[in-house]
Coordinates of C-alpha atoms and ligand atoms in Angstrom, one line a residue:
Chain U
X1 CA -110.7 -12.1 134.9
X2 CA -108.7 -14.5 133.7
X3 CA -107.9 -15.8 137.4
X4 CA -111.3 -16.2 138.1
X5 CA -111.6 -18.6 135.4
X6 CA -108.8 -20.3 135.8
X7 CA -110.4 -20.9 139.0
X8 CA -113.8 -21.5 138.0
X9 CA -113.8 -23.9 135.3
X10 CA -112.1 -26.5 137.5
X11 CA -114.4 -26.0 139.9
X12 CA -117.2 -26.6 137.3
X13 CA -115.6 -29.3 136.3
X14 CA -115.7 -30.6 139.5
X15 CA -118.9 -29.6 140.6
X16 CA -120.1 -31.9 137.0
X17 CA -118.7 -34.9 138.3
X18 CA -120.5 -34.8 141.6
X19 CA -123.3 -33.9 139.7
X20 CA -122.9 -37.1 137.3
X21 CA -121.7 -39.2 140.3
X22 CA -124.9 -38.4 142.5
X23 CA -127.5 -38.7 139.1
X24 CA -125.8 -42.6 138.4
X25 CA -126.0 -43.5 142.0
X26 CA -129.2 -42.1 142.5
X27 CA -130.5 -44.7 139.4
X28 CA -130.0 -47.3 141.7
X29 CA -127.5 -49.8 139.2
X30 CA -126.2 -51.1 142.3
X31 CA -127.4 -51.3 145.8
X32 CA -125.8 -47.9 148.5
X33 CA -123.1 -50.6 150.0
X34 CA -121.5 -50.8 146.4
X35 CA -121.8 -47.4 144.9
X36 CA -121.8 -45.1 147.5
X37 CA -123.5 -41.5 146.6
X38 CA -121.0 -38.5 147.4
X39 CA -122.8 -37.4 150.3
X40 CA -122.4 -40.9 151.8
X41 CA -118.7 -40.5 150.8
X42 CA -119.0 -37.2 152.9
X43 CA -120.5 -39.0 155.4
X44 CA -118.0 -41.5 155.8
X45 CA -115.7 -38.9 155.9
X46 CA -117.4 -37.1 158.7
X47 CA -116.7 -39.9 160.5
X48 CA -113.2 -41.3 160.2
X49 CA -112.6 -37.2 161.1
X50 CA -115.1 -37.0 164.5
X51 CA -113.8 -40.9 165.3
X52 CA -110.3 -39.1 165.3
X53 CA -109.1 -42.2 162.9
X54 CA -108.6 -39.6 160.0
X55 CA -105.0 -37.8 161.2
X56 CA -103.1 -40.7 162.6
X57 CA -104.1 -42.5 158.9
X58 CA -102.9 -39.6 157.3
X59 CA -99.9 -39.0 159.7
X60 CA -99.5 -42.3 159.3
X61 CA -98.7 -42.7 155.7
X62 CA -96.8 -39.1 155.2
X63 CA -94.2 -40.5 157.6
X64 CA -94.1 -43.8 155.7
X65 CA -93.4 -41.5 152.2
X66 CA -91.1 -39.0 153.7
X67 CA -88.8 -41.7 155.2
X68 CA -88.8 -43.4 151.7
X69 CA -88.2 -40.6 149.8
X70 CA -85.6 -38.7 151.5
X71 CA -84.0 -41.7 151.6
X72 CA -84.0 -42.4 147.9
X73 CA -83.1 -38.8 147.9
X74 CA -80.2 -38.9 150.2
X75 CA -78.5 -41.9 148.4
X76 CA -79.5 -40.8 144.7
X77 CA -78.6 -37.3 145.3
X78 CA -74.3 -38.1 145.6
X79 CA -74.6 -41.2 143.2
X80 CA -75.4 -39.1 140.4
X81 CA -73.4 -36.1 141.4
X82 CA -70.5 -39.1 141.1
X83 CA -71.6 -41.0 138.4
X84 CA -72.4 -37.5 136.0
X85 CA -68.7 -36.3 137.3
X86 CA -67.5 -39.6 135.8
X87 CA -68.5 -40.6 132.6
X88 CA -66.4 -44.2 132.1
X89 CA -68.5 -45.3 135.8
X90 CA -71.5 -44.3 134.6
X91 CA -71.2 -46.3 131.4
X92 CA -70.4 -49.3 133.4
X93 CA -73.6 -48.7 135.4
X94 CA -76.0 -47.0 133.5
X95 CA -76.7 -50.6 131.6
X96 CA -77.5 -51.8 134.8
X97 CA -80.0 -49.1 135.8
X98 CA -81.4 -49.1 132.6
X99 CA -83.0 -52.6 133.3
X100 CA -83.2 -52.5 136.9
X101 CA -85.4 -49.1 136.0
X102 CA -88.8 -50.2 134.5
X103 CA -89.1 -53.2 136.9
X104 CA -92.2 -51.8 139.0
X105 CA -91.7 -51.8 142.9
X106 CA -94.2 -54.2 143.0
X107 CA -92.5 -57.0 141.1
X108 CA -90.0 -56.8 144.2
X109 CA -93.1 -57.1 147.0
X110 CA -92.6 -60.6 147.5
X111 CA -89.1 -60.1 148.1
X112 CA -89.7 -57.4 150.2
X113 CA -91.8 -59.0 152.2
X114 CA -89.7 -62.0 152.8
X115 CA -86.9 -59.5 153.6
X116 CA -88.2 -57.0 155.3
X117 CA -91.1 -58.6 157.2
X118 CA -94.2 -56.4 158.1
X119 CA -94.5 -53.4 159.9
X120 CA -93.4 -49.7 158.1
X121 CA -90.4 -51.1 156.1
X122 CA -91.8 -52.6 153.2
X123 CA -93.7 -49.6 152.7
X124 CA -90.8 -47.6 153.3
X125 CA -88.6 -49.3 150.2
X126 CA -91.3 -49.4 148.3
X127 CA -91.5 -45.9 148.3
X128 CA -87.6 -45.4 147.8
X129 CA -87.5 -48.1 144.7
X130 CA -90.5 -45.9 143.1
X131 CA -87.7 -42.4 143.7
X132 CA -84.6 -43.9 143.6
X133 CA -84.2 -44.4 140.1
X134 CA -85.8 -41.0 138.6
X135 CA -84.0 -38.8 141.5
X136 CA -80.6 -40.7 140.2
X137 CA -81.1 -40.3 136.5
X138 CA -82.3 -37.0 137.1
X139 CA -79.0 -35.8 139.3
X140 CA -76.6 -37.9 136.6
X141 CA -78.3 -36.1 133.4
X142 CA -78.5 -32.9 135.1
X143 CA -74.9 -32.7 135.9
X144 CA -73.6 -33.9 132.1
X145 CA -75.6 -31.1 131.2
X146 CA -73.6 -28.4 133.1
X147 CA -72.4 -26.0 130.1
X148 CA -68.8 -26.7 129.3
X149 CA -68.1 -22.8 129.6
X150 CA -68.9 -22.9 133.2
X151 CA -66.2 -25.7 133.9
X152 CA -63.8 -24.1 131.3
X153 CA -63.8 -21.0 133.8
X154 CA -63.7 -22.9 136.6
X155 CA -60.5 -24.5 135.7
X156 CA -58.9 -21.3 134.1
X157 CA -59.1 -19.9 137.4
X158 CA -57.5 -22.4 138.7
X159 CA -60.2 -23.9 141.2
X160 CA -59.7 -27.3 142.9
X161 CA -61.6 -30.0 142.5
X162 CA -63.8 -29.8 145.4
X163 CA -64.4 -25.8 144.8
X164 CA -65.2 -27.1 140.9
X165 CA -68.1 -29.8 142.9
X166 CA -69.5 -27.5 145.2
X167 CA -69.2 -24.2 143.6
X168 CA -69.8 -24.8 140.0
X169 CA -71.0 -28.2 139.4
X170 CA -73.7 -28.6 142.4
X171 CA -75.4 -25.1 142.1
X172 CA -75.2 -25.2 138.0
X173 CA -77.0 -28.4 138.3
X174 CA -79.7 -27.7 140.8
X175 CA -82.1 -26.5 138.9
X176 CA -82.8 -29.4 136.8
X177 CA -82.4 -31.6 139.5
X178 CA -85.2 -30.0 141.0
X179 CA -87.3 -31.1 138.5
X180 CA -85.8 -34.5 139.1
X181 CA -87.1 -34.3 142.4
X182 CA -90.6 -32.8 141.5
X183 CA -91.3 -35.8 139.1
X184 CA -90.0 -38.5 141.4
X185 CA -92.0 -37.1 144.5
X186 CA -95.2 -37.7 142.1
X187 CA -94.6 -41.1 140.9
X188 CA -93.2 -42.2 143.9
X189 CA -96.8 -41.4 145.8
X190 CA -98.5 -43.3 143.3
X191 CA -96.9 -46.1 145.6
X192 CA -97.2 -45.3 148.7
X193 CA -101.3 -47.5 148.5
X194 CA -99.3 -50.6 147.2
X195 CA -96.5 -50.0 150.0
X196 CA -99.4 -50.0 152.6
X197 CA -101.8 -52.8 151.1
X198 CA -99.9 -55.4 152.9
X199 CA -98.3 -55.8 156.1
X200 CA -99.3 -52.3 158.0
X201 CA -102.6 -51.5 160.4
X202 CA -102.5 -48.2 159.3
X203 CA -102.2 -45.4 156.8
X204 CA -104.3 -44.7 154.0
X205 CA -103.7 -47.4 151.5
X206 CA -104.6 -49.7 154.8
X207 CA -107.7 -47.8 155.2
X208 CA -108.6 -48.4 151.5
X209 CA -108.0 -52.3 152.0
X210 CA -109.6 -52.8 155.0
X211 CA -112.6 -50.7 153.8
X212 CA -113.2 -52.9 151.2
X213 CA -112.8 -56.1 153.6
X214 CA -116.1 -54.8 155.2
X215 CA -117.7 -53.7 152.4
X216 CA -117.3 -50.1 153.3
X217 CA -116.8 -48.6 149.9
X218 CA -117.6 -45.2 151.2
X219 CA -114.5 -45.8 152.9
X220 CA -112.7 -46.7 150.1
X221 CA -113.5 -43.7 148.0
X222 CA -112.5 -41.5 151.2
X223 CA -109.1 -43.1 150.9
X224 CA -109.3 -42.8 147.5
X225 CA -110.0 -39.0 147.4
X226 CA -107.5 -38.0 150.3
X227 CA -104.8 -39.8 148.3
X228 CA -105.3 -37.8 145.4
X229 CA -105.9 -34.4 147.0
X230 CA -102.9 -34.7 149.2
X231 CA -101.2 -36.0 146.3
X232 CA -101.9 -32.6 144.5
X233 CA -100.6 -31.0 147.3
X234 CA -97.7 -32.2 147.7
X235 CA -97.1 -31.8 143.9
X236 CA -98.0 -28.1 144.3
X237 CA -95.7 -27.6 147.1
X238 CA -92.8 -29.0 145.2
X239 CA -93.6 -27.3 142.4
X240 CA -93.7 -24.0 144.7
X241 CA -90.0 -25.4 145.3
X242 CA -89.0 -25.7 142.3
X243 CA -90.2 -22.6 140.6
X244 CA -88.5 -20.4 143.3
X245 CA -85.0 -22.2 142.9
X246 CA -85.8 -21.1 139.4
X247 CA -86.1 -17.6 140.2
X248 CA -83.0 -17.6 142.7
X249 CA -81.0 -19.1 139.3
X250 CA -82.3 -16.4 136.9
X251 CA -83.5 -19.1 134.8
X252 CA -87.0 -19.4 134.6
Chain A
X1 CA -36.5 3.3 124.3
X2 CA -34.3 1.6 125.3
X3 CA -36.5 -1.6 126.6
X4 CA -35.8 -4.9 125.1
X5 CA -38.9 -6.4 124.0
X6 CA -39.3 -9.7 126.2
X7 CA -41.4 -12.6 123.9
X8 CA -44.2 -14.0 126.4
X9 CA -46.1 -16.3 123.7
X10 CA -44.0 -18.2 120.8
X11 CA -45.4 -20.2 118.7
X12 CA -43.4 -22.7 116.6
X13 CA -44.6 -25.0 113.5
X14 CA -47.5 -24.9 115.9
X15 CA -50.6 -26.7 114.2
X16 CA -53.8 -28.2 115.2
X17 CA -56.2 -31.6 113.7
X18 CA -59.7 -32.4 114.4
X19 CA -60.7 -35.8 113.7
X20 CA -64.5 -35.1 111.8
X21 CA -67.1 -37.2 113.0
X22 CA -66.4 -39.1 109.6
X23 CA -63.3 -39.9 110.8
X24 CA -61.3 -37.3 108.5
X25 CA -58.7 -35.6 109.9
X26 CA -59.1 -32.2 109.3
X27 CA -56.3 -29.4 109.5
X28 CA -58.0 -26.2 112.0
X29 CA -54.6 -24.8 111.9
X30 CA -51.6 -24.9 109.3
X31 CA -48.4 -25.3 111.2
X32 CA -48.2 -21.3 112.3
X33 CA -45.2 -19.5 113.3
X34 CA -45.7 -16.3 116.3
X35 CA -44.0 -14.4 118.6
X36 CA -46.3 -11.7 121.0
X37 CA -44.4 -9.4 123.1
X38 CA -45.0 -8.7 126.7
X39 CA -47.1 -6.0 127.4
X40 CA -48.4 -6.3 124.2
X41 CA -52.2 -5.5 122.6
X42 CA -52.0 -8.0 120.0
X43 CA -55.7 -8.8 117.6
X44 CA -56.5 -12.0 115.9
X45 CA -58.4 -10.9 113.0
X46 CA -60.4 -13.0 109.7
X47 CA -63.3 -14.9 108.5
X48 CA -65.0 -17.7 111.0
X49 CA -63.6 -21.4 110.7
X50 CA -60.1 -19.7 110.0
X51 CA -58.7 -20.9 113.2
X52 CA -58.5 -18.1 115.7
X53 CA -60.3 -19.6 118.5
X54 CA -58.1 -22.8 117.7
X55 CA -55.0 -21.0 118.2
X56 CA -56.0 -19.2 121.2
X57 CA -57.3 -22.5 122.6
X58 CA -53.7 -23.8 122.1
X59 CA -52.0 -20.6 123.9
X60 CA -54.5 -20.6 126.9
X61 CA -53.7 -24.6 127.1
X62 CA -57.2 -25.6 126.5
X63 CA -56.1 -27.7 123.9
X64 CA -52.9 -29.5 123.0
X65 CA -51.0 -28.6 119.2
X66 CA -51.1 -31.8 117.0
X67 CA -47.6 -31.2 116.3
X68 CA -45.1 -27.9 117.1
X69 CA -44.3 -26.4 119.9
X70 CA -46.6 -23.7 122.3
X71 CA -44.0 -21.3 124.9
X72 CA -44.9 -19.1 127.4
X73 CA -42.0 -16.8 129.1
X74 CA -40.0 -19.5 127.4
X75 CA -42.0 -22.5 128.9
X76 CA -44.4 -25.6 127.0
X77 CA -48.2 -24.5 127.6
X78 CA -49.0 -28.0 129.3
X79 CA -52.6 -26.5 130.8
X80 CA -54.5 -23.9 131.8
X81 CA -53.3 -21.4 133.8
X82 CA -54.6 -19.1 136.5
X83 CA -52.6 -16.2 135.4
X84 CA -53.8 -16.5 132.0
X85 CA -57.0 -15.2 131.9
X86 CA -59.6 -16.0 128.8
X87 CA -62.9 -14.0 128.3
X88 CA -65.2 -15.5 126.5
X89 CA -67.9 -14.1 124.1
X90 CA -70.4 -15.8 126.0
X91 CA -69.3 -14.4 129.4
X92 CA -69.1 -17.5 130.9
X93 CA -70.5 -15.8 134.1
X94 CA -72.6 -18.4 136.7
X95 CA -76.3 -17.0 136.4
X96 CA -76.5 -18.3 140.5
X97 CA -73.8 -15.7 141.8
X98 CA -74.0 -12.0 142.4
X99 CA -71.9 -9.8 140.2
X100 CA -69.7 -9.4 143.0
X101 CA -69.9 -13.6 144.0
X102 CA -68.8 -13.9 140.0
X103 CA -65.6 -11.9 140.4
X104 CA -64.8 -13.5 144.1
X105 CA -64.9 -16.8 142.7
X106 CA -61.3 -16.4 140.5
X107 CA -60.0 -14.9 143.7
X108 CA -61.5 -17.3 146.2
X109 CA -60.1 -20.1 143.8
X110 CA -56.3 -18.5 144.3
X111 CA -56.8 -19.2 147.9
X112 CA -56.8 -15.5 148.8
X113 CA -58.8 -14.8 152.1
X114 CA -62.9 -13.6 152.0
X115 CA -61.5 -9.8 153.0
X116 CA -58.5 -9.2 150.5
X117 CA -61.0 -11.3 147.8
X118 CA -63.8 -8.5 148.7
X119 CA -61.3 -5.6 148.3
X120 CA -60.1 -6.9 145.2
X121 CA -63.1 -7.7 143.7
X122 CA -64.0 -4.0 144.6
X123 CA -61.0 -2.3 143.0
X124 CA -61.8 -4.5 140.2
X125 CA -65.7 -3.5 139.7
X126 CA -64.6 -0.2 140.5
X127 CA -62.3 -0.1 136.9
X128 CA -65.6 -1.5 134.5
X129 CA -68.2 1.1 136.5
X130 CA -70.2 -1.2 137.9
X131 CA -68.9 -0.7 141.4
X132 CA -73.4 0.0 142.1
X133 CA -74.4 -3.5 140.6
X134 CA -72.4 -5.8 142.7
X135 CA -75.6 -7.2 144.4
X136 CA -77.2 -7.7 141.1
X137 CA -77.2 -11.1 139.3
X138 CA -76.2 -11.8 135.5
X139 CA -80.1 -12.2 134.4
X140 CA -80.5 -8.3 135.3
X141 CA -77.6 -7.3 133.5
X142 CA -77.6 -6.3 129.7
X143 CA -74.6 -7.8 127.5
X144 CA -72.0 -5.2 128.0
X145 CA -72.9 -4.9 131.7
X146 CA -72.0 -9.0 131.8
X147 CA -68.8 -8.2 129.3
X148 CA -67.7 -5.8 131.7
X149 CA -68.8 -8.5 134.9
X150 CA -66.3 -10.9 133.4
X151 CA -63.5 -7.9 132.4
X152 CA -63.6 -7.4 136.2
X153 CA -63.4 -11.3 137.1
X154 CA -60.5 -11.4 134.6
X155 CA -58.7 -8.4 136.3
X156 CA -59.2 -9.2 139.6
X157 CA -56.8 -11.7 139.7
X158 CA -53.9 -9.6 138.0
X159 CA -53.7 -11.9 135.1
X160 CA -50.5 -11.2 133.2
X161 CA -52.2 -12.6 129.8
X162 CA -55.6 -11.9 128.8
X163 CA -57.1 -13.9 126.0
X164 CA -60.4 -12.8 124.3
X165 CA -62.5 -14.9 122.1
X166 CA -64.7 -12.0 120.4
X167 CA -65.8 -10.6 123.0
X168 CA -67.6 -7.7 122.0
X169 CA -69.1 -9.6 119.0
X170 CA -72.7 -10.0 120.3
X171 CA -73.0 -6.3 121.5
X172 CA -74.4 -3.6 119.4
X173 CA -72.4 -1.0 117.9
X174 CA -72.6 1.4 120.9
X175 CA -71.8 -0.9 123.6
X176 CA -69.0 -2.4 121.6
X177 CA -67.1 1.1 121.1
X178 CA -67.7 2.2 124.5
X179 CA -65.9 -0.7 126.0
X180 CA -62.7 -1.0 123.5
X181 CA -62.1 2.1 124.9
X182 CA -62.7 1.4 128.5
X183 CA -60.5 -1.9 127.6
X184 CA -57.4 0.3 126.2
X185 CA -57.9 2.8 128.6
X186 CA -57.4 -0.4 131.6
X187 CA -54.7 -2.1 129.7
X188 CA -52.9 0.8 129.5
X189 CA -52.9 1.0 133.4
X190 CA -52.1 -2.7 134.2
X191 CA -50.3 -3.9 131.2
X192 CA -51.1 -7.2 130.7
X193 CA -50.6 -9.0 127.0
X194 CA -53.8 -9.2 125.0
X195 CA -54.1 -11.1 122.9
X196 CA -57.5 -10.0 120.9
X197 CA -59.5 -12.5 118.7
X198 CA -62.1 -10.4 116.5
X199 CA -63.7 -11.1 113.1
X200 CA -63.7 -7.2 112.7
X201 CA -61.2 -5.5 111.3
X202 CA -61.9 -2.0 112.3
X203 CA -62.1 -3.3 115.7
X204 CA -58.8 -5.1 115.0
X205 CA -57.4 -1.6 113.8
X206 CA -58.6 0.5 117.2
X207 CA -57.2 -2.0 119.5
X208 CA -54.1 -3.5 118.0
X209 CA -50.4 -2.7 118.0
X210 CA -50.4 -5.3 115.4
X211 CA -52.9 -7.2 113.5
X212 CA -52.6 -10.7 112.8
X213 CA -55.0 -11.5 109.3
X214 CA -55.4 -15.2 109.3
X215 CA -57.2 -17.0 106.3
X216 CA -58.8 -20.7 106.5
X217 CA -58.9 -23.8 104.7
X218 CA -56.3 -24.7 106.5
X219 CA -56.0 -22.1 109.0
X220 CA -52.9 -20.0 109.1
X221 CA -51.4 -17.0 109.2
X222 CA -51.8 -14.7 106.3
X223 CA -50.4 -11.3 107.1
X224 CA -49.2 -9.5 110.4
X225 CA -49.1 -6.1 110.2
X226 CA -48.0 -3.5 113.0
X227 CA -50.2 -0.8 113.7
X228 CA -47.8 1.8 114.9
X229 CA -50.8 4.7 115.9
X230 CA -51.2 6.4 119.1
X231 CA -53.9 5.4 121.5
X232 CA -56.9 6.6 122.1
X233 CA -57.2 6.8 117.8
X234 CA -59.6 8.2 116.1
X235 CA -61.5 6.0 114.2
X236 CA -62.2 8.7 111.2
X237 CA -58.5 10.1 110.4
X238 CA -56.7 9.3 107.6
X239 CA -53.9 7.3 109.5
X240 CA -56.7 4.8 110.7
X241 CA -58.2 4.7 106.8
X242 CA -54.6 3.9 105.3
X243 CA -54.3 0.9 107.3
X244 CA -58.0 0.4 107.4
X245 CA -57.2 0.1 103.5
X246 CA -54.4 -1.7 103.8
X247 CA -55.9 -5.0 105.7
X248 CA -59.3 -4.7 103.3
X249 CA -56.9 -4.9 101.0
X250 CA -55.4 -8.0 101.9
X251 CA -58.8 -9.8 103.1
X252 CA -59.9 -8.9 99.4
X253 CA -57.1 -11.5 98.7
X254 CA -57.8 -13.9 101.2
X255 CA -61.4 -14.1 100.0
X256 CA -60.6 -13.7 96.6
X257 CA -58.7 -17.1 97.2
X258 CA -61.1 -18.8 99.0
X259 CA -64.0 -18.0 96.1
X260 CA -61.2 -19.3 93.9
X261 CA -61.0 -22.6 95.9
X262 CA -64.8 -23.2 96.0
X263 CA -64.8 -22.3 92.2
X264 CA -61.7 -25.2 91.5
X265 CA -63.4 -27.4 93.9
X266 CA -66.7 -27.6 91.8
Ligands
LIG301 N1 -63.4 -29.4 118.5 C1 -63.4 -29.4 117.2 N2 -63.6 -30.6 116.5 C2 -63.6 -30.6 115.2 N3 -63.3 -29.5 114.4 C3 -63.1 -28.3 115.0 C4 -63.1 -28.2 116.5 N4 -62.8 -26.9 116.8 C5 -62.7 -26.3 115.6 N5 -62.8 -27.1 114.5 C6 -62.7 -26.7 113.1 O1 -61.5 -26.0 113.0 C7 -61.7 -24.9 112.1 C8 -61.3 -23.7 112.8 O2 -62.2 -23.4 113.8 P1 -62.1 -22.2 114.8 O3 -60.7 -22.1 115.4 O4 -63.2 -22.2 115.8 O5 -62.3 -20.9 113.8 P2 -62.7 -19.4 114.2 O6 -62.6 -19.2 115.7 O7 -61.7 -18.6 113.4 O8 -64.1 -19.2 113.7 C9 -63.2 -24.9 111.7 O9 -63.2 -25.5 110.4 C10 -63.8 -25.8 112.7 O10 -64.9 -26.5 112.1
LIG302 MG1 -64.1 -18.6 117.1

């Protein structure tokens, strides 16, 4: 019962918006080209997937995220096991990060672009700016929170350094890191349309701005809609992730 | 009896500051005097805040005396060691390992290979009865199943000093009684020094061959007594209520004191 709802009134919700969406459109405000009906949407749809435009656009762009995110990943990841293993660095950096932090990745597209040129790459550090800094201040606070008992132990029995890392430090930490890792893989997709609004033929935040180029809002909203969903997915699938390292901890 | 008694753990004009967050520096532990014998069950005993997990801090090396002087086997504590072995009320066991991963870690730490570190462990688990739970992890476990998890970790590794920080204090009344006795009955077989911290004085009585009473404010050392009954003792004979009486006796004054202070103080 209660998963049928939790089901259904999502669904309803849903199924109300179409409902609205299709009832304003259908008053005629604006002419089809500029407020496309959700069956032209569908439409549209029907046709980037039957042109065979639709996967390569979505292939596309998952690449382009991926490769920024596991790279934020890769180099956040042993930065803030270092900087929460050594509290007089991180005070010497975390000023630093601290303004460096809320500068939006966009700020830096001009710089990017001069930098990097076009093709994937400015789309790429885009992406890692946008995970870089909550996968490093998630790793860093995650690993000053390790309980003092567990390090206490660690170093009553005598373990070395590296054992103390790898064996204490690392798995005591994971968890919260985790959810490091779960928030930054959501805001960092909230990028991935700017990353691909400029310099790239492809992808889906390219589909969005050429869409609009010619007039093809029904595009748009396809690009729009796709972006979201996959978003959700992705955020499900991490959240899958995180709530089974949970499990394997005894913790949640 | 013909054994001299060898002093592992002397403690001279030992004391111990904290700095208060106000900046005050505040006395945890009066300059104590203490000598524990080897192979000795020795108990910690009195009111929270009067310095016993201070004092053990200083013995085990996790902390430094403010001034005095901290021998083991006739040597300055400078650290932590690995053959002094502290169990800690809270367990201290890593939620992520198996019961068996939790008592290999000590081992593996020593450098001792993955098949001696697996017998040990064994042998170990084996003593606390929980040879059938080594695949489970701490989450499953109840509180004296965990006590027991870090008993074994302890043991494992042959310590020759065990330190305990109250560790039966968050088990109910059942567990706690089951495992003094399953503690006595494994440091009779081994003997290692224990040296006991508890805030229970008939848990002081069972498991002591003497009884350290300490009182706060500062922290020192008010009263040692020597317990000179046979183990296992039974907890309702009239031996165990004389000295029963005796240390009520004596924490009557050390609270009597301490009302008297607040009363002065106001
Ligand atoms: N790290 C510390 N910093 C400041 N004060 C402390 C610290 N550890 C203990 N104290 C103080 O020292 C006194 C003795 O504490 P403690 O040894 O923990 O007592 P017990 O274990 O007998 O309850 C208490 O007043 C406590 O507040
Ligand atoms: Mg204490």
């Amino acid at each position: 019962m209660k998963q049928l709802r939790a089901i259904l009134a999502p669904a309803a919700t849903f199924l109300l918006l179409l409902g609205l969406w299709q009832w304003v459109a259908a008053l005629d405000v604006y002419p089809e080209y500029l407020f496309p009906s959700p069956l032209a949407v569908a439409q549209g749809f029907a046709e980037l997937f039957s042109s065979g435009d639709l996967w390569p656009y979505i292939g596309i762009s998952l690449l382009r995220f991926a490769a920024g995110y596991f790279a934020a990943a890769l180099i956040a990841l042993p930065l803030g096991l270092f900087f929460g293993r050594c509290a007089p660095l991180w005070g010497a950096v975390d000023p630093l990060i601290q303004v460096l932090r809320p500068v939006s990745p966009i700020a830096w597209f001009p710089l990017i672009s001069l930098w990097f040129g076009i093709g994937n790459l400015p789309a790429i550090v885009i992406i890692f700016l946008a995970a870089f800094y909550p996968i490093l201040l998630a790793t860093v606070a995650a690993v000053r929170n390790v309980p003092p008992l567990y390090l206490k132990v660690a170093e009553n029995f005598g373990a070395s350094r590296r054992k103390v890392l790898w064996d204490v430090v690392v798995p005591a930490a994971f968890p919260q890191i985790t959810v490091g890792l779960h928030i930054a893989i959501g805001s960092a997709w909230v990028f991935l349309v700017a990353g691909e609004m400029l310099g790239v033929r492809s992808g889906l935040g390219y589909l969005i701005i050429d869409s609009r180029n010619n007039l093809r809002t029904d595009l748009v909203l396809v690009g729009i809609v796709l972006i979201g969903l996959l978003g959700l997915l992705i955020d499900r699938l991490m959240g899958m992730g995180e709530r089974w390292v949970k499990r394997q901890w005894g913790v949640a | 009896m013909s054994e001299e008694k060898v002093i592992k753990i002397r403690l001279h004009q030992a004391e111990k500051c904290f700095r208060s967050a106000r900046g005050e520096e505040q006395q945890a532990l009066a300059p104590v005097d203490l000598e524990i014998a080897a192979g000795s069950f020795v108990c910690l005993v009195g009111p929270s805040g009067c310095g016993k997990t201070t004092l053990l801090n200083l013995v085990a090396g996790f902390e430094r005396p403010t001034s005095g002087k901290v021998e083991i086997d006739g040597c300055p504590v400078t650290g932590s060691d690995r053959n002094h072995i502290m169990i800690f009320q809270d367990y201290g066991l890593y939620p992520w390992k198996s019961v068996l991963g939790n008592v290999l870690f000590g081992l593996r730490a020593r450098g001792i290979s993955a098949d001696e570190a697996n017998e040990r462990a064994l042998v170990a688990l084996d003593m606390v009865g929980l040879r059938t739970a080594v695949d489970k992890h701490p989450h499953e476990l109840s509180g004296g199943m965990k006590q027991r998890v870090a008993i074994a970790r302890a043991l494992a590794v042959a310590p020759d000093i065990l330190f305990m920080d109250e560790p039966f204090a968050a088990l109910d009344a059942f567990t706690r009684i089951h495992l003094q006795d399953e503690l006595l009955r494994i440091w009779q077989e081994r003997r290692p020094t224990v040296v006991f911290v508890t805030h229970d004085l008939d848990e002081a009585i069972t498991l002591g061959q003497r009884v350290v009473l300490m009182a706060p404010k500062p922290g020192r050392i008010q009263r040692v007594l020597d317990i000179p009954l046979t183990y296992p003792r039974e907890r309702t004979r009239d031996d165990f209520a004389f000295f029963r009486r005796q240390l009520f006796e004596e924490f009557h004054l050390v609270h009597q004191q301490a009302a008297d202070d607040v009363e002065y103080s106001i």
